Coordinates of C-alpha atoms in Angstrom, one line a residue:
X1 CA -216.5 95.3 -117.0
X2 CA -216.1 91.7 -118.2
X3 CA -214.8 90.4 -121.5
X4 CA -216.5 87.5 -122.6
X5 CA -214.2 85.4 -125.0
X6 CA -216.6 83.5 -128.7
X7 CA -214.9 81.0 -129.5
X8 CA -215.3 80.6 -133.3
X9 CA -217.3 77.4 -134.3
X10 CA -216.0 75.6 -137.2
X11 CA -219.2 74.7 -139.3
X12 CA -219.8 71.1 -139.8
X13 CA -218.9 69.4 -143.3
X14 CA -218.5 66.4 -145.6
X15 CA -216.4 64.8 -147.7
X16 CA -217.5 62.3 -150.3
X17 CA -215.3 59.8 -151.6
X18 CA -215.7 57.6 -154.6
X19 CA -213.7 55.2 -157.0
X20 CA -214.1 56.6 -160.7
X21 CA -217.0 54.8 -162.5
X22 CA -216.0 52.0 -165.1
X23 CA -213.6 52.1 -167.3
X24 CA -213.3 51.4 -170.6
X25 CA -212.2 48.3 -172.1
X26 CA -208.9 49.3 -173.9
X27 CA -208.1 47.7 -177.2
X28 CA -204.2 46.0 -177.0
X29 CA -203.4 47.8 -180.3
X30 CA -204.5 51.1 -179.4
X31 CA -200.7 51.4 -177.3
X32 CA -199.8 51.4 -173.9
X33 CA -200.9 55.3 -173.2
X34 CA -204.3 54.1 -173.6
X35 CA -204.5 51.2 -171.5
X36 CA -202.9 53.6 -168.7
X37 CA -205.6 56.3 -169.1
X38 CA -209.0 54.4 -170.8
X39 CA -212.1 57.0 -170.4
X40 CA -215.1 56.0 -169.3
X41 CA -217.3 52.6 -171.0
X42 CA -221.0 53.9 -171.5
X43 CA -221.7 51.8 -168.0
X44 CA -219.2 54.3 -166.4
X45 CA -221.1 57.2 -167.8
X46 CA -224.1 55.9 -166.4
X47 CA -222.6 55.6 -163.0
X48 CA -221.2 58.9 -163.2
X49 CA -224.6 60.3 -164.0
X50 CA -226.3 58.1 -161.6
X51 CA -223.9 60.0 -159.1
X52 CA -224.1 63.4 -160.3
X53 CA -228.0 62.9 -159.8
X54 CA -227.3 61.8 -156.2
X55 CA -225.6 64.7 -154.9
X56 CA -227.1 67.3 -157.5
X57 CA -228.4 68.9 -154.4
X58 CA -225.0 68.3 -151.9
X59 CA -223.8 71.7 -151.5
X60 CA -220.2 70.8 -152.9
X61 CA -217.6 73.5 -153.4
X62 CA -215.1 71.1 -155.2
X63 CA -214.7 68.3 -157.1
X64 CA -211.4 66.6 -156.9
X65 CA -209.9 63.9 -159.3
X66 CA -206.5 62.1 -159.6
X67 CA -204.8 62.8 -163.2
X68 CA -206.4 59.8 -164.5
X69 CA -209.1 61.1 -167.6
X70 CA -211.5 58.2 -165.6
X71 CA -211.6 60.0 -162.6
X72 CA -211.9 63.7 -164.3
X73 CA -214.9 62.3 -166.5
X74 CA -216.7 61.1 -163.3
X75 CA -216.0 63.9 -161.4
X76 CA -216.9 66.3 -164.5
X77 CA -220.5 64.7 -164.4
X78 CA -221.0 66.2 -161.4
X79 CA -219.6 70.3 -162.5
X80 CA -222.0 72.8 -162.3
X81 CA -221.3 76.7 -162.1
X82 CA -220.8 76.8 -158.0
X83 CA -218.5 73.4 -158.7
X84 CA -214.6 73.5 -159.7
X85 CA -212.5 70.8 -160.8
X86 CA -209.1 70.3 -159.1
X87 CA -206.4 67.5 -160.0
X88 CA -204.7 66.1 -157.3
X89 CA -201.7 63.7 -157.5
X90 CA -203.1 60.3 -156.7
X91 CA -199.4 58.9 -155.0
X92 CA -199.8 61.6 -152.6
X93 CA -202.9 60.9 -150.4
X94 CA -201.5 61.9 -147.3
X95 CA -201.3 65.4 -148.8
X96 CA -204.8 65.6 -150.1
X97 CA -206.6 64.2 -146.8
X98 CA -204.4 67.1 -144.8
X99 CA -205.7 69.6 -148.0
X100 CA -209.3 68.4 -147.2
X101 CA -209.2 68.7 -143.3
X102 CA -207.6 71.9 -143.4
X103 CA -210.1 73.4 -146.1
X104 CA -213.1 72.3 -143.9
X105 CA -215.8 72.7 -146.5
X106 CA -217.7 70.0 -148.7
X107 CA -216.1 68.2 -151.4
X108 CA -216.2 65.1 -153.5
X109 CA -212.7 62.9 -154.0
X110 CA -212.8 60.8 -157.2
X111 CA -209.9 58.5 -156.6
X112 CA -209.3 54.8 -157.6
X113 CA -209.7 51.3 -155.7
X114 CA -206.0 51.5 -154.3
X115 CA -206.2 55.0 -152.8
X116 CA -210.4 55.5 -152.3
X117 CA -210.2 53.2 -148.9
X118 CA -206.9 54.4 -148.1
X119 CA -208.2 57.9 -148.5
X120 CA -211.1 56.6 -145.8
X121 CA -208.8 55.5 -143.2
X122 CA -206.3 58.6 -142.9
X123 CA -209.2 60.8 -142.7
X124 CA -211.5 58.7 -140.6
X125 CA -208.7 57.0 -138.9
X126 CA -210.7 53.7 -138.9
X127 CA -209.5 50.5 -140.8
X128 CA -210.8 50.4 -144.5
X129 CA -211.6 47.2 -146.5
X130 CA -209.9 47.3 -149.6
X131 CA -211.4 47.7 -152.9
X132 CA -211.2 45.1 -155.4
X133 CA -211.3 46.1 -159.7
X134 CA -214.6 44.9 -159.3
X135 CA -216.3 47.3 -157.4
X136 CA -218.0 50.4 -158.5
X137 CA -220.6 52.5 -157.0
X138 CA -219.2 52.3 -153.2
X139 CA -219.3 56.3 -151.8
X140 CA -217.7 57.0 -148.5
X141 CA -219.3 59.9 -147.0
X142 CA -217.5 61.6 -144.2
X143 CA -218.8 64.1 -141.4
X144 CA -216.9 66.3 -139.7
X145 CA -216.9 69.1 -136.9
X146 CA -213.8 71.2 -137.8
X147 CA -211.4 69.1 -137.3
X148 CA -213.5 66.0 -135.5
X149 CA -214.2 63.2 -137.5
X150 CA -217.9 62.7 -136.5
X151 CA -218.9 59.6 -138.5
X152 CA -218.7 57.8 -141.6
X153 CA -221.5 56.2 -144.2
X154 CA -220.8 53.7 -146.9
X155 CA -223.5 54.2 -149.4
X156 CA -223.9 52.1 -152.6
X157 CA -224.6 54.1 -155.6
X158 CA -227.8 52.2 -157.6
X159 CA -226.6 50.0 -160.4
X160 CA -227.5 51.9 -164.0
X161 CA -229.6 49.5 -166.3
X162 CA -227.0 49.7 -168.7
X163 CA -224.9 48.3 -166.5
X164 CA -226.7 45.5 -166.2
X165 CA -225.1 41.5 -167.0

């Protein structure tokens, strides 16, 4: 009698990762709390809809944000009742990309333009190019095997009317 040994195949996923849509201009007067943490400008909640609309159908489990009330709004445009919200602490990115490899299942990372690309490399382990305050609307979006990095895609999310100069 022979044994035959399965091994277990890890199901393919991917990770989506995004710079919170744009923020708000914050008025001097309204204190230095606020100019930390702005929400989102009605352009940013465009953008987050815009992206919410994108992956409506993206079997995510989780939707991840940085402490920042810009990246919870953008990421809360996209909560539905199979979706859950979970802060992560954006000077720890090392932490989070070993979280998201070790989870293996789909997920969106809402991040900012410092820690988005850097996000990119140490999961990817391929030279980013920075983001500049500028840029909104760039998704990175990760496959993976398990643990194999299989590819990654830089989409550009649609400019929203509103958004418009």
């Amino acid at each position: 009698m022979s044994l035959a040994t399965c091994a277990v195949q890890a199901a393919p996923y991917q990770l989506y990762l995004v710079r919170h849509a744009h923020k708000a201009e914050v008025n001097k007067a309204a204190g230095e709390a606020a100019a930390k943490d702005p929400a989102l400008s009605a352009c940013g909640k465009a953008q987050a809809a815009a992206l919410a609309t994108l992956l409506a159908r993206v079997p995510l489990t989780k939707l991840y944000h940085s402490g920042y009330q810009r990246t919870q709004l953008t990421a809360a445009a996209l909560l539905s009742p199979s979706r859950h919200l979970e802060g992560y602490p954006a000077a720890d990115i090392q932490n989070l990309a070993n979280r998201l490899i070790q989870q293996q299942q789909n997920a969106l990372v809402v991040g900012h333009s410092n820690t988005v690309p850097q996000l990119a490399e140490l999961l990817s382990k391929t030279p980013q190019t920075p983001l500049t305050e500028q840029d909104y609307g760039l998704i990175y979006q990760l496959q993976f095997d398990g643990n194999n990095f299989i590819s990654l895609t830089t989409l550009q999310l649609p400019t929203p009317a509103l958004c418009e100069p």
